[in-house]
XYZ file of C-alpha atoms in Angstrom:
450
model
C -0.988 6.876 7.013
C -1.612 2.974 6.398
C 2.168 2.260 5.735
C 3.404 4.237 9.043
C 1.138 2.071 11.215
C 2.228 -0.893 9.572
C 6.168 0.343 10.272
C 5.043 1.256 13.812
C 3.256 -2.179 14.964
C 6.213 -4.524 13.695
C 9.148 -2.021 15.210
C 11.666 -3.555 17.287
C 10.858 -1.183 20.761
C 7.542 -1.650 20.019
C 7.895 -5.494 19.377
C 10.669 -6.045 22.640
C 8.320 -3.948 24.553
C 5.282 -6.848 24.008
C 7.916 -9.530 24.643
C 8.535 -7.819 27.836
C 4.504 -7.453 28.671
C 4.345 -10.908 27.971
C 7.430 -12.333 30.049
C 6.325 -9.930 33.614
C 2.455 -11.003 32.717
C 3.945 -14.653 32.787
C 5.768 -13.502 36.224
C 3.259 -11.772 37.728
C 0.691 -14.611 36.765
C 2.399 -16.904 38.485
C 2.855 -14.904 41.355
C -0.259 -14.272 42.118
C -1.685 -18.048 41.638
C 1.222 -19.238 43.611
C 0.303 -16.348 46.114
C -3.035 -17.587 46.338
C -2.477 -21.121 46.578
C -0.777 -20.335 49.579
C -3.163 -18.284 51.397
C -5.727 -20.817 50.046
C -4.385 -23.767 51.552
C -3.545 -21.645 54.305
C -7.100 -19.958 55.831
C -8.437 -24.082 54.144
C -5.837 -25.288 57.454
C -6.383 -22.496 59.968
C -10.298 -23.746 59.179
C -10.253 -27.544 59.637
C -7.831 -26.055 62.806
C -10.731 -24.070 64.110
C -13.364 -26.458 63.620
C -11.283 -29.638 65.657
C -11.095 -27.212 68.432
C -14.656 -26.505 68.255
C -15.287 -29.987 67.748
C -13.218 -30.657 70.803
C -15.151 -27.803 73.180
C -18.966 -29.403 72.714
C -16.502 -32.950 73.153
C -16.284 -31.570 76.555
C -19.720 -31.799 77.574
C -21.250 -34.143 80.161
C -23.614 -35.128 79.039
C -26.582 -35.426 76.326
C -28.358 -32.228 77.535
C -25.180 -30.198 78.251
C -24.652 -30.468 74.414
C -27.792 -29.310 73.503
C -27.826 -25.944 75.925
C -24.117 -24.957 75.100
C -25.429 -25.643 71.164
C -28.445 -23.662 71.469
C -26.480 -20.989 73.580
C -23.753 -20.895 70.619
C -26.171 -20.877 68.092
C -28.031 -17.909 69.792
C -25.023 -15.438 69.310
C -23.805 -17.172 65.471
C -24.941 -16.135 61.773
C -25.491 -19.505 60.063
C -23.633 -18.007 57.080
C -20.490 -17.556 58.988
C -21.154 -20.901 61.403
C -23.253 -23.985 60.971
C -24.489 -25.661 64.673
C -26.413 -28.411 64.307
C -27.048 -31.088 66.659
C -29.635 -34.020 66.619
C -30.268 -35.402 69.712
C -30.861 -39.527 70.496
C -34.474 -38.239 71.385
C -34.723 -36.840 67.267
C -35.071 -32.852 68.694
C -33.419 -30.916 66.751
C -30.946 -28.048 68.456
C -28.581 -25.502 66.773
C -28.681 -22.430 64.123
C -30.160 -24.458 60.709
C -31.670 -27.685 60.219
C -30.032 -30.281 57.882
C -32.443 -32.107 55.582
C -31.448 -34.862 53.013
C -34.135 -35.810 49.801
C -32.606 -37.181 46.360
C -30.920 -34.320 45.542
C -28.511 -34.649 48.104
C -28.528 -32.673 51.985
C -29.618 -29.051 52.051
C -29.053 -26.375 54.453
C -32.147 -24.942 55.803
C -32.611 -21.886 58.167
C -34.928 -23.520 60.954
C -37.551 -19.409 60.514
C -41.023 -19.534 60.035
C -40.976 -20.874 56.007
C -37.412 -22.422 56.446
C -35.890 -21.066 53.249
C -32.913 -22.816 52.099
C -29.370 -21.580 52.560
C -27.081 -21.451 49.809
C -23.363 -21.106 50.092
C -20.054 -23.736 50.477
C -18.942 -24.384 53.672
C -16.529 -27.121 55.372
C -17.951 -29.351 57.781
C -17.017 -31.566 60.651
C -19.706 -34.176 61.582
C -19.326 -36.739 64.858
C -21.398 -38.628 67.384
C -21.768 -37.192 70.316
C -24.086 -38.970 73.534
C -25.865 -40.476 70.724
C -26.398 -38.355 68.561
C -25.777 -36.353 65.936
C -23.368 -32.718 65.824
C -22.455 -31.338 62.936
C -20.458 -28.133 62.873
C -19.271 -26.156 59.202
C -17.318 -22.707 58.781
C -18.440 -20.689 55.860
C -16.236 -20.769 52.470
C -17.278 -17.020 52.000
C -13.634 -15.975 53.404
C -11.661 -18.415 50.621
C -14.227 -17.276 47.852
C -12.960 -13.476 48.682
C -9.662 -14.393 48.675
C -10.378 -14.907 45.385
C -12.197 -11.818 44.359
C -8.930 -10.037 46.032
C -6.643 -11.208 44.129
C -8.338 -10.970 40.642
C -9.064 -7.501 41.824
C -5.338 -7.420 42.939
C -4.518 -8.548 39.225
C -6.868 -6.165 37.464
C -5.166 -3.467 39.200
C -1.860 -3.939 38.868
C -1.275 -6.081 36.188
C -3.558 -4.911 33.404
C -2.314 -0.100 34.032
C 1.132 -1.933 33.840
C 0.535 -3.482 30.336
C -1.427 -0.618 29.382
C 1.406 2.066 30.243
C 3.886 -0.419 28.912
C 2.261 -1.160 25.252
C 1.466 2.635 25.379
C 5.756 3.811 25.986
C 6.297 0.904 23.718
C 3.904 2.547 20.987
C 5.709 6.809 21.752
C 9.313 4.466 21.433
C 8.306 2.430 18.069
C 6.644 5.705 16.764
C 10.163 7.827 17.543
C 11.899 4.908 16.472
C 9.806 4.937 13.262
C 10.719 8.334 12.509
C 14.707 7.640 12.436
C 13.953 4.888 10.707
C 12.663 6.796 8.136
C 14.538 9.482 7.998
C 17.540 7.062 7.231
C 15.343 5.223 4.405
C 14.203 8.585 2.746
C 18.261 9.760 2.786
C 19.287 5.819 1.457
C 16.273 6.711 -1.286
C 17.553 10.279 -2.236
C 20.904 9.363 -2.032
C 20.263 5.856 -4.610
C 18.358 8.274 -6.602
C 21.283 10.485 -7.058
C 21.070 13.008 -4.618
C 24.548 13.134 -3.234
C 23.926 15.856 -0.860
C 21.480 13.555 1.444
C 22.474 13.047 4.404
C 20.874 11.353 8.070
C 21.910 13.704 10.446
C 20.932 12.329 13.831
C 20.417 14.950 16.449
C 20.997 14.175 19.929
C 17.568 12.372 20.937
C 18.516 9.900 18.780
C 19.097 6.171 20.250
C 22.882 5.439 20.401
C 22.480 2.690 17.850
C 20.172 4.690 15.086
C 22.522 7.878 15.883
C 25.651 5.438 14.983
C 24.245 4.036 11.542
C 23.518 7.638 10.917
C 26.151 9.061 11.409
C 28.147 5.720 8.892
C 25.727 6.637 6.748
C 26.991 10.293 6.487
C 30.492 9.164 6.492
C 29.414 6.866 3.711
C 27.505 9.964 1.491
C 30.132 12.442 2.067
C 33.118 9.815 1.104
C 30.914 8.773 -2.063
C 30.447 12.618 -2.979
C 33.575 13.426 -2.582
C 34.790 10.749 -4.924
C 31.947 11.444 -7.470
C 32.385 14.969 -7.411
C 36.723 14.258 -8.441
C 34.945 11.902 -10.675
C 32.812 14.204 -11.868
C 35.633 17.508 -12.157
C 37.963 14.630 -14.195
C 35.287 13.887 -16.830
C 34.634 17.497 -17.125
C 37.864 19.285 -16.864
C 38.850 16.380 -20.134
C 35.963 17.835 -21.962
C 36.890 21.448 -21.412
C 40.818 20.844 -22.478
C 39.274 17.973 -25.050
C 37.393 20.722 -27.016
C 39.676 23.398 -28.366
C 41.803 20.710 -29.958
C 39.014 18.962 -31.093
C 37.497 22.397 -32.835
C 41.073 22.565 -34.354
C 41.296 19.662 -36.142
C 37.644 20.532 -37.916
C 39.333 24.149 -38.514
C 41.956 22.274 -40.819
C 40.256 19.571 -41.684
C 37.816 22.502 -43.606
C 41.054 23.972 -45.050
C 41.898 21.130 -46.348
C 38.513 20.758 -47.772
C 39.173 24.523 -49.423
C 42.573 24.090 -50.415
C 43.533 20.725 -51.445
C 43.361 18.880 -54.423
C 42.187 15.396 -52.781
C 40.367 14.082 -55.743
C 37.216 11.795 -54.815
C 38.674 9.118 -52.881
C 40.314 12.150 -50.413
C 37.056 13.876 -50.378
C 35.134 10.816 -49.175
C 37.810 10.000 -46.475
C 37.453 13.924 -46.014
C 33.761 13.617 -45.208
C 33.703 10.138 -43.400
C 36.339 11.896 -41.026
C 34.433 15.346 -40.467
C 31.316 12.972 -39.587
C 33.032 11.041 -37.021
C 34.437 14.595 -35.855
C 30.855 15.314 -35.329
C 30.626 13.325 -33.470
C 32.637 13.116 -31.086
C 32.229 16.874 -30.501
C 28.583 15.799 -29.985
C 29.494 13.266 -27.293
C 31.942 15.472 -26.136
C 28.831 18.512 -25.474
C 26.307 15.870 -24.081
C 29.152 15.145 -21.250
C 30.116 18.433 -20.661
C 25.609 19.673 -20.356
C 25.447 16.854 -18.312
C 27.958 17.323 -16.313
C 26.154 20.856 -15.906
C 23.066 19.597 -14.807
C 24.609 17.037 -11.944
C 25.399 19.534 -10.727
C 22.865 21.337 -10.487
C 22.853 25.091 -11.200
C 19.972 25.197 -13.801
C 17.920 25.469 -10.922
C 18.321 28.722 -9.682
C 16.577 29.921 -13.539
C 13.896 27.344 -12.248
C 10.568 28.389 -13.732
C 6.902 27.206 -14.429
C 6.535 25.401 -18.080
C 3.624 24.109 -19.321
C 3.745 21.031 -20.838
C 1.160 20.466 -22.746
C 3.325 23.833 -25.126
C 5.621 22.289 -24.737
C 4.904 18.707 -26.692
C 2.625 20.226 -29.457
C 5.633 22.446 -30.368
C 8.184 19.168 -30.088
C 5.240 17.326 -32.394
C 5.410 19.934 -34.639
C 8.704 20.081 -34.828
C 9.227 16.354 -35.440
C 6.353 15.679 -37.603
C 7.431 15.806 -40.828
C 10.979 13.865 -39.574
C 8.737 11.417 -38.554
C 7.136 10.852 -41.823
C 10.161 11.146 -44.139
C 11.152 7.999 -41.844
C 7.977 6.668 -42.829
C 7.046 6.785 -39.024
C 4.021 8.036 -37.278
C 3.744 10.472 -34.830
C 0.708 11.042 -32.829
C 0.042 13.566 -29.920
C -3.737 14.301 -28.864
C -3.076 17.545 -26.478
C -5.711 17.172 -23.992
C -7.214 19.585 -22.619
C -5.900 22.158 -19.194
C -2.496 23.762 -18.770
C 0.372 21.066 -16.852
C 2.362 22.928 -15.311
C 5.815 22.422 -13.703
C 8.365 24.377 -12.395
C 11.316 23.826 -14.287
C 14.126 25.002 -16.956
C 12.677 24.485 -20.206
C 14.893 23.898 -22.762
C 16.025 21.025 -20.606
C 12.681 19.936 -20.396
C 12.378 20.900 -24.680
C 16.245 18.608 -25.412
C 15.099 16.249 -22.438
C 11.582 15.088 -24.732
C 13.433 15.320 -28.484
C 15.727 12.806 -26.895
C 12.916 10.595 -26.315
C 11.242 11.446 -29.713
C 14.724 10.658 -31.902
C 15.159 7.468 -29.646
C 12.701 6.409 -30.974
C 12.970 7.685 -34.420
C 16.588 6.965 -34.445
C 15.644 3.098 -33.066
C 12.763 2.062 -34.479
C 11.210 0.673 -38.232
C 9.544 1.991 -40.644
C 6.045 1.640 -39.744
C 6.610 2.551 -36.394
C 4.174 4.186 -34.310
C 5.498 7.039 -31.413
C 2.470 8.540 -30.087
C 3.073 11.239 -27.331
C 0.397 11.861 -23.792
C -0.513 14.068 -21.122
C -2.230 13.377 -17.801
C -2.928 14.198 -14.546
C -4.393 12.460 -11.807
C -2.790 11.491 -8.118
C -1.518 14.671 -7.589
C 1.207 14.082 -10.635
C 1.195 14.878 -14.263
C 2.609 12.452 -16.443
C 4.748 12.786 -19.549
C 5.081 9.279 -21.990
C 6.783 9.046 -24.807
C 5.710 5.022 -26.425
C 6.605 3.018 -29.608
C 5.447 -0.342 -31.459
C 9.336 -0.676 -31.859
C 11.650 -3.242 -30.689
C 11.727 -2.625 -27.238
C 14.356 -2.990 -24.736
C 14.534 -5.770 -22.791
C 14.018 -5.821 -18.987
C 17.414 -6.821 -18.561
C 18.551 -3.746 -20.067
C 16.297 -1.016 -19.048
C 18.447 -0.042 -16.130
C 21.601 -0.392 -17.717
C 20.651 1.753 -20.558
C 20.385 4.988 -18.214
C 23.912 5.297 -17.969
C 26.865 7.122 -20.111
C 28.085 5.636 -23.036
C 25.982 2.053 -23.226
C 24.663 1.442 -26.408
C 23.115 -1.871 -26.817
C 24.496 -4.551 -29.471
C 21.376 -3.812 -32.076
C 21.676 -0.347 -31.590
C 25.776 0.126 -32.234
C 24.918 0.410 -36.277
C 22.691 3.382 -35.985
C 23.499 6.871 -35.395
C 24.084 8.085 -31.594
C 26.530 8.422 -29.277
C 25.121 5.779 -26.210
C 24.395 9.446 -23.812
C 20.479 10.480 -24.985
C 18.937 8.567 -22.964
C 21.569 9.090 -19.906
C 20.991 12.702 -20.686
C 17.175 12.204 -19.725
C 17.225 10.767 -17.096
C 19.740 13.605 -15.642
C 17.157 16.037 -16.398
C 14.557 14.254 -14.963
C 16.332 13.852 -11.646
C 17.413 17.200 -11.655
C 13.547 18.251 -11.925
C 12.839 15.693 -9.386
C 10.870 13.312 -11.684
C 10.317 10.210 -11.664
C 11.570 8.477 -14.912
C 10.188 4.463 -15.823
C 10.965 2.984 -18.660
C 8.720 0.298 -19.305
C 7.078 -2.414 -21.833
C 4.322 -0.898 -24.690
C 3.521 -4.427 -25.666
C 5.370 -4.252 -28.216
C 7.748 -1.355 -27.897
C 9.183 0.947 -25.034
C 6.843 2.961 -23.290
C 8.891 5.878 -21.393
C 6.755 8.198 -18.493
C 8.681 10.626 -16.782
C 6.160 11.825 -13.299
C 6.344 15.232 -12.927
C 5.562 16.778 -9.334
C 2.832 19.813 -11.111
C 3.181 23.484 -9.899
């Protein structure tokens, strides 16, 4: 789940959605800020014009008494929280709807009502000396501040829902895209793992670019499967065609041994020829078996197989040969049933190849250990030895057909043992791992239990 979430968060559609959100947010913020600045400036200019107009009206009063009466008349009809009128006449008397007081902290606006409560807020004011007194007119900036609140509400009510909707859409698209990418990745993994029949098969709802990639992969897989099948068929045909002549040669050599008086040297050469011929027959039989396994036809006969019974059987079978070669073969059967779905004969041959590989390619005194364990929903079958091991650079190569390391060329074998193990593991959808046993080689097969 965590890997899927990480894949979605790192997907191209979500990144594009985030980039568009950032771009849209930046443009929206710039547009709103510009609109706010223009509107605020317009409000400020209008208020200043109104103040000058109001002041011009009061300037028209001919005397101080007329001005005082005009101020009082306007003050009775005016809310001081919207418009302030204050006129202090030359004789010290005050007219208007507020008092302006001054102390060490500066000017304060005080209501003339009982208790003289202080009026808070921001005002834009204009002061002039008229008829020996001082007239102050101030308009509240509440409308400008309300304008800021309005623009902030616009920002939250328009930008945030848009961002959330765009982000949700990006997550949906990213999730769909991630599912398509996972299918492409899984198909590539199966193709890499040897499953030639794996295909993406993109549907009509796929994005055009991913559909094109999926289609190209399917075309490539078809071509690869056709070429592989052709090579496999040629190999199988060659093996079949040569099998009969080789067997006839073996019969002729047997006839020659029975009928001819070859002497000691002749018999020695005949034995060497028969041994070489036996090796050739073994190679062809292994190649034919690998070809049959790779077709997948043995799956039709799959049945539950207890790997515990299988390991116990082959441990008892190979313990005497191991002692003859001065090796130590160990196996402690764990309790429980380790059942997998497969072909018992092929799984037995796979285990036999691993044990024989350890017997033939390690020096006397080597400890060979069979192990069986279960955990994390898998069954692990292992064969480990304390021999010279296989260098990390050659662990993939030894799984190829007919590949033999330099030091193995002096020992019996065809170079098909581990290749056959790999084919049987692939047939059973088991994971094959070759690791360093420090010292030696550790081969682990991970099966899905039934």
